[in-house]
Every structure is written in structure tokens, then in C-alpha cells.
Amino acid sequence: AGFGFGFALSTGSFIWDKQNGMRDIGGLGGSCTIATDLNNRGQIVGLSALTGDLVMHPFVWDAATGMTDLLGASSELTNPYFSLTINEHGVVAGSAIDAGFTAFYPFLWRRVGGKWKQTDLGVNSVPTSINASEQVVGYGNVSFLWEDGGPAVDLNTLMPPNSGLQIYETDQINDRGEIAAQSMDANGNNHAVLLIPCDEHHPDVEGCDYSQIDGRDAAMQGKTPSSASRRAQLTHKSWRNQR
């Protein structure tokens, strides 16, 4: 089975721990299973080929229920390819790409009432990480942050205007909302950066204008502000300059 990777694949995936050793997680009937992420609950997500090896579907695996096809036996998309990541609560972020490899369809999957409910993230990009608060980051057409039901926000619009850097790839977001990303300066030099939200969890960060956040909070007229309103901007630290 080629699956668009340019070479044939026949793979299996396994989970390993000190107590039980190696355990094959199985597949969805085809000859290729690729695990892409796992959480501290032992849940695994990834891609697995269906019988006939013509298409791969996203899955969630855990020791109690085995492997679950997130799409079921059919899919609205032709020849979908997915990347998946999972948070500590078992919420999954992933994406499909159309048959022409021209557009991405990112989704969020939550288990509701014993079934997996899908939410469209509404941006032409691929999710790369999701944290415990269901904040999702990714990149493609834009490098984005999605939270609180959306819409997705271009991370470059949240950067300080004098940063001199353009985010082109997001890697990870932790439970504090801090994002590891890749950027480029005007001369084409690459910079690995840490994006820090200017919010109540990150007081006194150099480069943050907290007056913007205070103004947004006041506009809420006593209502609890969403994390999107709190994260009015991001500051950055270049790892290259932190040596």
C-alpha cells in the first residue's frame, strides 16, 4: 500500500511498558498501522489502513476497548490522510487532506454519550498539538491557535509588531498555553521560538502590554472572560538568544 508516501508500507504499532512489555495494538484490517501520539492514560491515536489498503482512517486505541475507527466504515472525503494528536482528557485533534493534496480539513473529536463527536476547526491547516484545555495549534495555510469554539486565529496576528519574525510552523502547546514554534526573520534565518501568552498566568513578562488585556476584560462587564479574550497577544523568546 502506497498511501501517498511514495513507497510501500507494511507496518504495525505497539505500546510498551515495564510491567507488560510490548503489546501490538492491532489495526483496522489493512497492512499498515502508524501510531502518532499517546497520553498519560495510555490512549493512542494514529492512522490505520482499512481492508484492501486503499485508504487510512484515524483511530483511538486504549487497553479496555481496543482500536476505534474515528470515521467508521465510510468517509465523506476521498482518499483521506490524517495526522492526530491527543490530550490528557482523551480529546483528539487531527486533519484530513483531499485527494489532490491541496486542502486540509482539521477536526476535533470528543467522546460524547459513547460516540465520537466531530468539530470542524475551520482553517486550512494541520493540527500538531492539543493541550488539556483543548487549545489546538497547527500550521499549513496559516500557523493557528484554536480555542473556546473558535474561530481559529493566525498566530502571526498575535505577535508583537516589532518582533521581526514570521511564524511558519507550530510544534507543541503545553497546558500553560505556551507554544513552541519555528519562525523566520527578514533575512531568511530560522529561529526556534517560545510563544508566551500575555495573561494572568504569565504576569510581568517582558514585552507584554497588559493594558490591552485589562481593557478587554473590562468590556466583559463583570462576566468571566474566555481564554481567547485573555490571550490578546503573545510575546516570544528566541531559544537562539537564550544560550
Coordinates of N, CA and C in Angstrom, one line a residue:
A1 N 0.8 -1.2 0.0 CA 0.0 0.0 0.0 C 0.9 1.2 0.0
G2 N 0.6 2.2 -0.9 CA 1.5 3.4 -1.0 C 1.0 4.5 -0.1
F3 N -0.3 4.7 0.0 CA -0.9 5.8 0.8 C -0.3 7.1 0.6
G4 N 0.3 7.4 -0.6 CA 0.8 8.7 -0.9 C 2.1 9.0 -0.3
F5 N 2.8 8.1 0.3 CA 4.1 8.4 0.9 C 5.2 8.1 -0.1
G6 N 4.9 7.6 -1.2 CA 5.9 7.4 -2.3 C 6.6 6.0 -2.2
F7 N 6.3 5.2 -1.2 CA 6.9 3.9 -1.1 C 5.9 3.0 -0.4
A8 N 6.0 1.7 -0.6 CA 5.1 0.7 0.0 C 5.4 0.6 1.5
L9 N 4.3 0.4 2.3 CA 4.4 0.3 3.7 C 3.7 -0.9 4.2
S10 N 4.3 -1.7 5.1 CA 3.6 -2.7 5.8 C 4.1 -2.6 7.3
T11 N 3.3 -2.0 8.1 CA 3.8 -1.7 9.5 C 2.8 -2.0 10.5
G12 N 3.3 -2.2 11.8 CA 2.4 -2.4 12.9 C 2.9 -1.4 14.0
S13 N 2.0 -1.2 15.0 CA 2.3 -0.3 16.1 C 2.1 -1.0 17.4
F14 N 2.8 -0.6 18.4 CA 2.7 -1.3 19.7 C 2.9 -0.3 20.9
I15 N 2.4 -0.7 22.0 CA 2.6 0.1 23.2 C 3.5 -0.8 24.1
W16 N 4.4 -0.1 24.8 CA 5.4 -0.9 25.7 C 5.4 -0.2 27.0
D17 N 5.4 -1.0 28.1 CA 5.7 -0.5 29.4 C 6.5 -1.6 30.2
K18 N 7.1 -1.2 31.3 CA 7.9 -2.1 32.1 C 7.2 -3.3 32.6
Q19 N 5.9 -3.2 33.0 CA 5.2 -4.2 33.6 C 4.7 -5.3 32.6
N20 N 4.2 -4.8 31.4 CA 3.6 -5.7 30.4 C 4.5 -5.9 29.2
G21 N 5.5 -5.2 29.0 CA 6.4 -5.3 27.8 C 5.7 -4.8 26.6
M22 N 5.9 -5.4 25.4 CA 5.4 -4.9 24.2 C 4.0 -5.5 23.9
R23 N 3.1 -4.7 23.5 CA 1.7 -5.1 23.1 C 1.3 -4.6 21.8
D24 N 1.0 -5.4 20.8 CA 0.6 -5.0 19.5 C -0.8 -4.4 19.6
I25 N -1.0 -3.2 19.1 CA -2.4 -2.6 19.2 C -3.3 -2.9 18.1
G26 N -2.8 -3.7 17.1 CA -3.7 -4.2 16.0 C -3.9 -3.2 14.9
G27 N -5.0 -3.3 14.2 CA -5.3 -2.5 13.1 C -6.7 -2.5 12.6
L28 N -7.0 -1.9 11.5 CA -8.4 -1.8 11.0 C -8.6 -2.7 9.8
G29 N -7.8 -3.7 9.6 CA -8.0 -4.6 8.6 C -6.9 -4.6 7.4
G30 N -6.2 -3.5 7.4 CA -5.2 -3.4 6.3 C -3.8 -3.8 6.8
S31 N -2.8 -3.5 6.0 CA -1.4 -3.9 6.3 C -0.5 -2.9 7.0
C32 N -1.1 -1.7 7.3 CA -0.3 -0.6 7.8 C -1.0 0.1 9.0
T33 N -0.4 0.2 10.1 CA -0.9 1.0 11.3 C 0.3 1.8 11.8
I34 N 0.0 3.1 11.9 CA 1.0 4.1 12.4 C 0.5 4.9 13.6
A35 N 1.1 4.7 14.7 CA 0.8 5.5 15.9 C 1.4 6.8 15.8
T36 N 0.7 7.9 16.2 CA 1.3 9.2 16.1 C 1.4 10.0 17.4
D37 N 0.6 9.5 18.5 CA 0.7 10.2 19.8 C 0.0 9.3 20.8
L38 N 0.3 9.6 22.1 CA -0.4 9.0 23.2 C -0.4 9.9 24.4
N39 N -1.3 9.6 25.3 CA -1.4 10.4 26.5 C -1.0 9.6 27.8
N40 N -1.1 10.2 29.0 CA -0.7 9.6 30.2 C -1.8 8.5 30.7
R41 N -2.9 8.5 30.0 CA -3.9 7.5 30.3 C -3.7 6.2 29.5
G42 N -2.7 6.2 28.6 CA -2.4 5.0 27.8 C -3.2 5.0 26.5
Q43 N -3.9 6.1 26.2 CA -4.7 6.1 24.9 C -3.7 6.5 23.8
I44 N -3.9 5.8 22.7 CA -3.0 6.0 21.5 C -3.9 6.5 20.3
V45 N -3.4 7.4 19.5 CA -4.0 7.8 18.3 C -3.1 7.6 17.1
G46 N -3.6 7.5 15.9 CA -2.8 7.3 14.8 C -3.7 7.0 13.5
L47 N -3.0 6.3 12.6 CA -3.6 6.0 11.3 C -3.6 4.5 11.0
S48 N -4.6 4.0 10.5 CA -4.6 2.5 10.1 C -5.3 2.3 8.8
A49 N -4.8 1.4 8.0 CA -5.4 1.1 6.7 C -6.6 0.2 6.9
L50 N -7.6 0.5 6.1 CA -8.7 -0.4 6.0 C -8.4 -1.6 5.1
T51 N -9.3 -2.6 5.2 CA -9.1 -3.8 4.3 C -9.0 -3.4 2.9
G52 N -8.0 -3.9 2.2 CA -7.7 -3.5 0.8 C -6.6 -2.5 0.6
D53 N -6.3 -1.8 1.7 CA -5.1 -0.9 1.7 C -5.3 0.3 0.8
L54 N -6.6 0.7 0.5 CA -6.8 1.9 -0.4 C -6.9 3.2 0.4
V55 N -7.2 3.1 1.7 CA -7.4 4.3 2.4 C -7.0 4.1 3.9
M56 N -6.6 5.1 4.6 CA -6.3 5.0 6.0 C -7.3 5.9 6.8
H57 N -7.7 5.4 8.0 CA -8.6 6.1 8.8 C -7.9 6.4 10.2
P58 N -8.3 7.5 10.8 CA -7.8 7.8 12.1 C -8.4 6.9 13.2
F59 N -7.6 6.6 14.2 CA -8.1 5.7 15.3 C -7.7 6.2 16.6
V60 N -8.5 5.7 17.6 CA -8.1 5.8 19.0 C -8.0 4.4 19.6
W61 N -7.0 4.1 20.4 CA -6.8 2.8 21.0 C -6.7 3.0 22.5
D62 N -7.3 2.1 23.3 CA -7.0 2.0 24.7 C -7.1 0.5 25.1
A63 N -6.5 0.2 26.2 CA -6.4 -1.2 26.6 C -7.8 -1.8 26.9
A64 N -8.8 -1.0 27.3 CA -10.1 -1.6 27.6 C -10.9 -1.9 26.4
T65 N -10.9 -1.0 25.4 CA -11.8 -1.1 24.3 C -11.1 -1.5 23.0
G66 N -9.8 -1.5 22.9 CA -9.1 -1.8 21.7 C -9.1 -0.6 20.8
M67 N -9.1 -0.8 19.5 CA -9.0 0.2 18.5 C -10.4 0.6 18.0
T68 N -10.6 2.0 17.9 CA -11.9 2.5 17.4 C -11.6 3.4 16.2
D69 N -12.3 3.1 15.1 CA -12.2 3.9 13.9 C -13.0 5.2 14.1
L70 N -12.3 6.3 14.1 CA -13.0 7.6 14.3 C -14.0 8.0 13.2
L71 N -13.8 7.4 12.0 CA -14.7 7.7 10.9 C -15.7 6.7 10.7
G72 N -15.6 5.5 11.2 CA -16.5 4.4 10.9 C -16.1 3.8 9.6
A73 N -17.0 3.1 9.0 CA -16.7 2.3 7.7 C -16.6 3.2 6.5
S74 N -17.1 4.4 6.6 CA -17.1 5.2 5.4 C -16.6 6.6 5.7
S75 N -16.3 7.4 4.7 CA -15.9 8.8 4.9 C -16.4 9.6 3.8
E76 N -16.7 10.9 4.1 CA -17.1 11.8 3.1 C -16.0 12.3 2.2
L77 N -14.8 12.2 2.7 CA -13.6 12.6 2.0 C -13.0 11.5 1.1
T78 N -12.6 11.9 -0.1 CA -11.9 10.9 -0.9 C -10.5 10.7 -0.6
N79 N -10.1 9.5 -0.3 CA -8.7 9.2 0.0 C -8.1 10.1 1.1
P80 N -8.7 10.0 2.3 CA -8.3 10.9 3.4 C -7.0 10.5 4.0
Y81 N -6.2 11.5 4.4 CA -5.0 11.2 5.2 C -5.1 12.1 6.4
F82 N -4.7 11.5 7.6 CA -4.9 12.2 8.8 C -3.6 12.3 9.6
S83 N -3.4 13.4 10.4 CA -2.4 13.4 11.4 C -3.2 13.6 12.7
L84 N -2.8 13.0 13.8 CA -3.6 13.1 15.0 C -2.7 13.3 16.2
T85 N -3.3 14.0 17.2 CA -2.7 14.3 18.5 C -3.8 14.2 19.5
I86 N -3.5 13.8 20.8 CA -4.5 13.6 21.8 C -4.0 14.3 23.1
N87 N -5.0 14.8 23.9 CA -4.7 15.4 25.1 C -4.9 14.5 26.3
E88 N -4.8 15.0 27.5 CA -4.9 14.1 28.7 C -6.3 13.7 29.0
H89 N -7.3 14.4 28.4 CA -8.7 14.0 28.6 C -9.2 13.2 27.5
G90 N -8.4 12.7 26.6 CA -8.8 11.9 25.5 C -9.5 12.6 24.4
V91 N -9.3 13.9 24.3 CA -9.8 14.7 23.1 C -8.8 14.7 22.0
V92 N -9.2 14.4 20.8 CA -8.3 14.2 19.7 C -8.4 15.3 18.7
A93 N -7.3 15.8 18.2 CA -7.2 16.8 17.1 C -6.5 16.1 15.9
G94 N -7.1 16.3 14.7 CA -6.5 15.7 13.5 C -6.9 16.4 12.3
S95 N -6.5 15.9 11.1 CA -6.8 16.6 9.9 C -6.9 15.6 8.7
A96 N -7.6 15.9 7.7 CA -7.7 15.1 6.5 C -7.1 16.0 5.4
I97 N -6.7 15.4 4.3 CA -6.3 16.2 3.2 C -7.0 15.6 2.0
D98 N -7.4 16.5 1.0 CA -8.2 16.0 -0.1 C -7.3 15.2 -1.1
A99 N -8.0 14.5 -2.0 CA -7.3 13.6 -2.9 C -6.2 14.3 -3.7
G100 N -6.4 15.6 -4.0 CA -5.4 16.4 -4.8 C -4.3 17.0 -3.9
F101 N -4.3 16.7 -2.6 CA -3.3 17.3 -1.7 C -3.3 18.8 -1.8
T102 N -4.4 19.4 -1.9 CA -4.5 20.9 -2.0 C -5.2 21.6 -0.8
A103 N -5.9 20.8 0.0 CA -6.7 21.5 1.1 C -6.7 20.5 2.3
F104 N -6.6 21.1 3.5 CA -6.6 20.3 4.7 C -8.0 20.6 5.4
Y105 N -8.4 19.6 6.1 CA -9.7 19.7 6.9 C -9.4 19.3 8.3
P106 N -9.1 20.2 9.2 CA -8.8 19.9 10.6 C -10.1 19.7 11.4
F107 N -10.0 18.7 12.3 CA -11.2 18.4 13.2 C -10.7 18.2 14.6
L108 N -11.7 18.3 15.5 CA -11.6 17.9 16.9 C -12.6 16.8 17.2
W109 N -12.2 15.8 17.8 CA -13.1 14.7 18.2 C -13.2 14.6 19.7
R110 N -14.4 14.6 20.2 CA -14.7 14.4 21.6 C -15.7 13.2 21.8
R111 N -15.5 12.5 22.8 CA -16.4 11.3 23.0 C -17.6 11.8 23.9
V112 N -18.7 11.8 23.3 CA -20.0 12.3 23.9 C -21.0 11.2 23.9
G113 N -21.5 10.8 25.1 CA -22.5 9.8 25.1 C -22.2 8.5 24.4
G114 N -20.9 8.1 24.5 CA -20.5 6.8 23.9 C -20.1 6.9 22.5
K115 N -20.3 8.1 21.8 CA -20.0 8.3 20.4 C -19.0 9.4 20.3
W116 N -18.2 9.4 19.2 CA -17.3 10.4 18.9 C -17.9 11.5 18.1
K117 N -17.9 12.8 18.6 CA -18.5 13.9 18.0 C -17.4 14.7 17.4
Q118 N -17.6 15.1 16.1 CA -16.6 15.8 15.3 C -16.9 17.3 15.2
T119 N -15.9 18.1 15.5 CA -16.0 19.6 15.3 C -15.0 20.1 14.3
D120 N -15.5 20.8 13.3 CA -14.6 21.4 12.3 C -13.9 22.6 12.8
L121 N -12.6 22.7 12.7 CA -11.8 23.8 13.2 C -11.8 25.0 12.2
G122 N -12.2 24.8 11.0 CA -12.5 25.9 10.1 C -11.2 26.6 9.6
V123 N -10.1 25.9 9.4 CA -8.9 26.5 8.9 C -8.2 25.5 8.0
N124 N -7.6 26.0 7.0 CA -6.9 25.1 6.0 C -5.4 24.9 6.5
S125 N -5.3 24.1 7.6 CA -4.0 23.8 8.2 C -4.1 22.4 8.9
V126 N -3.0 22.0 9.4 CA -2.9 20.7 10.1 C -2.6 20.9 11.6
P127 N -3.5 20.3 12.5 CA -3.2 20.4 13.9 C -1.9 19.6 14.3
T128 N -1.1 20.2 15.2 CA 0.1 19.5 15.6 C 0.1 19.2 17.1
S129 N -0.7 19.9 17.9 CA -0.7 19.7 19.3 C -2.0 20.2 19.9
I130 N -2.5 19.5 21.0 CA -3.6 19.9 21.8 C -3.3 19.8 23.2
N131 N -3.7 20.8 24.0 CA -3.4 20.7 25.5 C -4.7 20.3 26.3
A132 N -4.5 20.3 27.6 CA -5.6 19.8 28.4 C -6.8 20.8 28.4
S133 N -6.6 22.0 28.0 CA -7.7 23.0 27.9 C -8.3 23.0 26.5
E134 N -8.0 22.1 25.7 CA -8.5 21.9 24.3 C -8.1 23.1 23.4
Q135 N -6.9 23.7 23.7 CA -6.3 24.7 22.8 C -5.5 23.9 21.8
V136 N -5.7 24.2 20.5 CA -5.1 23.5 19.4 C -4.2 24.4 18.6
V137 N -3.0 24.0 18.3 CA -2.2 24.7 17.4 C -1.8 23.8 16.2
G138 N -1.5 24.5 15.1 CA -1.1 23.8 13.9 C -0.6 24.8 12.8
Y139 N -0.3 24.3 11.7 CA 0.2 25.1 10.6 C -0.2 24.5 9.2
G140 N 0.0 25.3 8.2 CA -0.3 24.9 6.8 C -0.6 26.2 6.1
N141 N -1.8 26.5 5.7 CA -2.1 27.8 5.1 C -1.8 28.9 6.1
V142 N -2.1 28.7 7.4 CA -1.7 29.7 8.4 C -1.2 28.9 9.6
S143 N -0.4 29.5 10.4 CA 0.0 28.9 11.7 C -1.0 29.5 12.7
F144 N -1.8 28.5 13.3 CA -3.0 29.0 14.0 C -3.1 28.5 15.5
L145 N -3.9 29.2 16.2 CA -4.3 28.8 17.6 C -5.9 28.8 17.5
W146 N -6.4 27.6 18.0 CA -7.9 27.4 18.1 C -8.2 27.1 19.5
E147 N -9.3 27.8 20.0 CA -9.7 27.6 21.4 C -11.2 28.1 21.6
D148 N -11.8 27.6 22.6 CA -13.1 28.1 23.0 C -14.1 28.1 21.9
G149 N -14.1 27.1 21.0 CA -15.1 27.0 20.0 C -14.7 27.8 18.7
G150 N -13.6 28.4 18.7 CA -13.1 29.1 17.5 C -13.7 30.5 17.4
P151 N -13.4 31.2 16.3 CA -12.7 30.7 15.1 C -11.1 30.7 15.4
A152 N -10.5 29.9 14.5 CA -9.0 29.9 14.6 C -8.4 31.2 14.4
V153 N -7.3 31.5 15.1 CA -6.6 32.8 15.0 C -5.2 32.6 14.4
D154 N -4.8 33.4 13.5 CA -3.5 33.4 12.9 C -2.5 33.8 14.0
L155 N -1.5 33.0 14.3 CA -0.6 33.3 15.4 C 0.2 34.6 15.1
N156 N 0.5 34.8 13.8 CA 1.3 36.0 13.5 C 0.5 37.3 13.7
T157 N -0.8 37.3 13.8 CA -1.5 38.5 14.2 C -1.5 38.8 15.7
L158 N -1.0 37.8 16.5 CA -0.9 37.9 17.9 C 0.5 38.3 18.4
M159 N 1.5 38.2 17.4 CA 2.9 38.5 17.8 C 3.1 40.0 17.9
P160 N 4.0 40.4 18.8 CA 4.4 41.8 18.9 C 4.8 42.4 17.5
P161 N 4.3 43.6 17.1 CA 4.6 44.1 15.8 C 6.1 44.3 15.5
N162 N 6.9 44.5 16.5 CA 8.3 44.7 16.3 C 9.2 43.5 16.5
S163 N 8.5 42.3 16.4 CA 9.3 41.1 16.7 C 10.3 40.8 15.5
G164 N 9.9 41.2 14.3 CA 10.7 40.9 13.2 C 10.7 39.5 12.7
L165 N 9.8 38.7 13.3 CA 9.7 37.2 12.9 C 8.4 36.8 12.4
Q166 N 8.4 35.9 11.5 CA 7.2 35.3 10.9 C 7.1 33.8 11.3
I167 N 6.0 33.5 12.0 CA 5.8 32.1 12.4 C 5.4 31.3 11.2
Y168 N 6.1 30.2 10.9 CA 5.7 29.4 9.7 C 5.4 27.9 10.1
E169 N 5.7 27.5 11.4 CA 5.5 26.2 11.8 C 5.2 26.1 13.3
T170 N 4.2 25.5 13.8 CA 4.0 25.3 15.2 C 4.2 23.8 15.6
D171 N 4.8 23.6 16.7 CA 5.2 22.3 17.1 C 4.3 21.7 18.3
Q172 N 4.4 22.4 19.4 CA 3.7 22.0 20.7 C 3.1 23.1 21.4
I173 N 2.0 22.8 22.1 CA 1.4 23.8 23.1 C 1.2 23.0 24.4
N174 N 1.7 23.6 25.5 CA 1.6 22.9 26.8 C 0.4 23.4 27.5
D175 N 0.2 22.9 28.7 CA -1.1 23.2 29.5 C -1.1 24.6 30.0
R176 N 0.0 25.4 29.9 CA 0.0 26.8 30.3 C -0.2 27.7 29.1
G177 N -0.5 27.1 28.0 CA -0.7 27.9 26.8 C 0.5 28.4 26.1
E178 N 1.7 27.9 26.5 CA 2.9 28.3 25.8 C 3.2 27.4 24.6
I179 N 3.6 28.0 23.5 CA 3.7 27.4 22.2 C 5.2 27.4 21.7
A180 N 5.7 26.2 21.4 CA 7.0 26.1 20.7 C 6.7 26.1 19.2
A181 N 7.5 27.0 18.5 CA 7.2 27.2 17.1 C 8.5 27.5 16.4
Q182 N 8.4 27.5 15.1 CA 9.6 27.8 14.2 C 9.2 29.1 13.5
S183 N 10.2 30.0 13.3 CA 9.9 31.3 12.7 C 11.1 31.7 11.8
M184 N 10.9 32.7 11.0 CA 11.9 33.2 10.1 C 12.0 34.7 10.1
D185 N 13.2 35.2 10.1 CA 13.4 36.7 10.1 C 13.4 37.2 8.6
A186 N 13.6 38.5 8.5 CA 13.6 39.2 7.2 C 14.7 38.7 6.3
N187 N 15.8 38.2 6.9 CA 16.9 37.7 6.1 C 16.9 36.2 5.8
G188 N 15.7 35.6 6.1 CA 15.6 34.2 5.8 C 16.2 33.2 6.9
N189 N 16.7 33.8 8.0 CA 17.3 33.0 9.1 C 16.2 32.3 9.9
N190 N 16.3 31.0 10.2 CA 15.3 30.3 11.0 C 15.6 30.6 12.5
H191 N 14.5 30.7 13.3 CA 14.6 30.9 14.7 C 13.6 29.9 15.4
A192 N 14.1 29.1 16.3 CA 13.1 28.4 17.2 C 12.7 29.3 18.3
V193 N 11.4 29.5 18.5 CA 10.9 30.4 19.5 C 9.9 29.8 20.4
L194 N 9.8 30.4 21.6 CA 8.8 30.1 22.6 C 7.8 31.2 22.7
L195 N 6.5 31.0 22.4 CA 5.5 32.0 22.4 C 4.8 31.9 23.8
I196 N 4.7 33.0 24.5 CA 4.2 33.1 25.8 C 2.9 34.0 25.8
P197 N 1.8 33.4 26.2 CA 0.6 34.3 26.2 C 0.7 35.3 27.3
C198 N 0.2 36.5 27.0 CA 0.1 37.6 27.9 C -1.2 37.5 28.7
D199 N -1.2 36.7 29.8 CA -2.4 36.5 30.5 C -2.1 36.5 32.0
E200 N -3.2 36.2 32.8 CA -3.0 36.3 34.3 C -2.1 35.2 34.8
H201 N -1.8 34.2 34.0 CA -0.9 33.1 34.4 C 0.5 33.4 34.1
H202 N 0.8 34.5 33.4 CA 2.1 34.9 33.0 C 2.3 36.4 33.3
P203 N 2.3 36.7 34.6 CA 2.5 38.2 34.9 C 3.9 38.6 34.8
D204 N 4.0 39.9 34.5 CA 5.4 40.6 34.5 C 6.3 40.0 33.4
V205 N 5.7 39.6 32.3 CA 6.6 39.1 31.2 C 7.0 40.3 30.4
E206 N 8.3 40.4 30.1 CA 8.9 41.5 29.3 C 8.3 41.4 27.9
G207 N 7.8 42.5 27.4 CA 7.3 42.6 26.1 C 5.7 42.5 26.0
C208 N 5.1 42.2 27.2 CA 3.6 42.1 27.2 C 3.0 43.5 27.5
D209 N 2.0 43.8 26.8 CA 1.2 45.0 27.1 C -0.1 44.6 27.7
Y210 N -0.1 44.6 29.1 CA -1.2 44.0 29.8 C -2.4 45.0 29.8
S211 N -2.2 46.2 29.4 CA -3.4 47.1 29.3 C -4.4 46.7 28.3
Q212 N -3.9 46.0 27.2 CA -4.8 45.5 26.2 C -5.8 44.4 26.8
I213 N -5.2 43.6 27.6 CA -5.9 42.5 28.2 C -6.9 43.1 29.3
D214 N -6.4 44.1 30.1 CA -7.3 44.7 31.1 C -8.5 45.3 30.4
G215 N -8.3 46.0 29.3 CA -9.3 46.6 28.5 C -10.4 45.7 28.0
R216 N -9.9 44.5 27.5 CA -10.8 43.5 27.0 C -11.6 42.9 28.2
D217 N -11.0 42.7 29.3 CA -11.7 42.1 30.5 C -12.7 43.1 31.0
A218 N -12.4 44.4 31.0 CA -13.4 45.4 31.5 C -14.6 45.4 30.6
A219 N -14.4 45.2 29.3 CA -15.5 45.2 28.3 C -16.5 44.0 28.5
M220 N -16.0 43.0 29.3 CA -16.9 41.9 29.5 C -18.0 42.2 30.6
Q221 N -17.9 43.4 31.2 CA -18.9 43.9 32.2 C -19.1 42.9 33.3
G222 N -18.1 42.4 33.9 CA -18.2 41.5 35.0 C -18.3 40.1 34.7
K223 N -18.4 39.7 33.4 CA -18.5 38.3 33.0 C -17.1 37.7 33.0
T224 N -17.1 36.4 33.3 CA -15.8 35.7 33.2 C -15.3 35.7 31.8
P225 N -14.1 36.3 31.6 CA -13.6 36.3 30.2 C -13.1 35.0 29.7
S226 N -13.3 34.7 28.4 CA -12.8 33.5 27.9 C -11.3 33.5 27.7
S227 N -10.7 32.3 27.6 CA -9.3 32.3 27.4 C -8.9 33.1 26.1
A228 N -9.8 33.1 25.1 CA -9.4 33.8 23.9 C -9.3 35.3 24.2
S229 N -10.2 35.9 25.0 CA -10.1 37.3 25.3 C -8.9 37.6 26.2
R230 N -8.5 36.7 27.1 CA -7.4 36.9 27.9 C -6.1 36.9 27.1
R231 N -6.1 36.0 26.1 CA -4.8 35.9 25.3 C -4.9 36.8 24.1
A232 N -4.9 38.1 24.4 CA -5.0 39.1 23.4 C -3.7 39.2 22.6
Q233 N -2.6 38.8 23.1 CA -1.3 38.9 22.4 C -0.4 37.8 22.9
L234 N 0.7 37.7 22.2 CA 1.8 36.8 22.6 C 3.1 37.5 22.5
T235 N 4.0 37.2 23.4 CA 5.3 37.6 23.3 C 6.2 36.4 22.9
H236 N 7.4 36.6 22.6 CA 8.3 35.5 22.2 C 9.7 35.6 22.8
K237 N 10.3 34.4 22.9 CA 11.7 34.4 23.3 C 12.3 33.4 22.3
S238 N 13.4 33.9 21.8 CA 14.2 33.1 20.8 C 15.1 32.2 21.5
W239 N 15.0 30.9 21.3 CA 15.9 30.0 22.0 C 17.4 30.2 21.6
R240 N 17.5 30.8 20.4 CA 18.9 31.1 19.9 C 19.6 32.1 20.8
N241 N 18.7 33.0 21.4 CA 19.2 34.1 22.2 C 19.3 33.7 23.7
Q242 N 18.9 32.5 24.0 CA 18.8 32.1 25.4 C 20.0 31.2 25.8
R243 N 20.9 31.0 24.9 CA 22.0 30.1 25.2 C 22.9 30.7 26.4

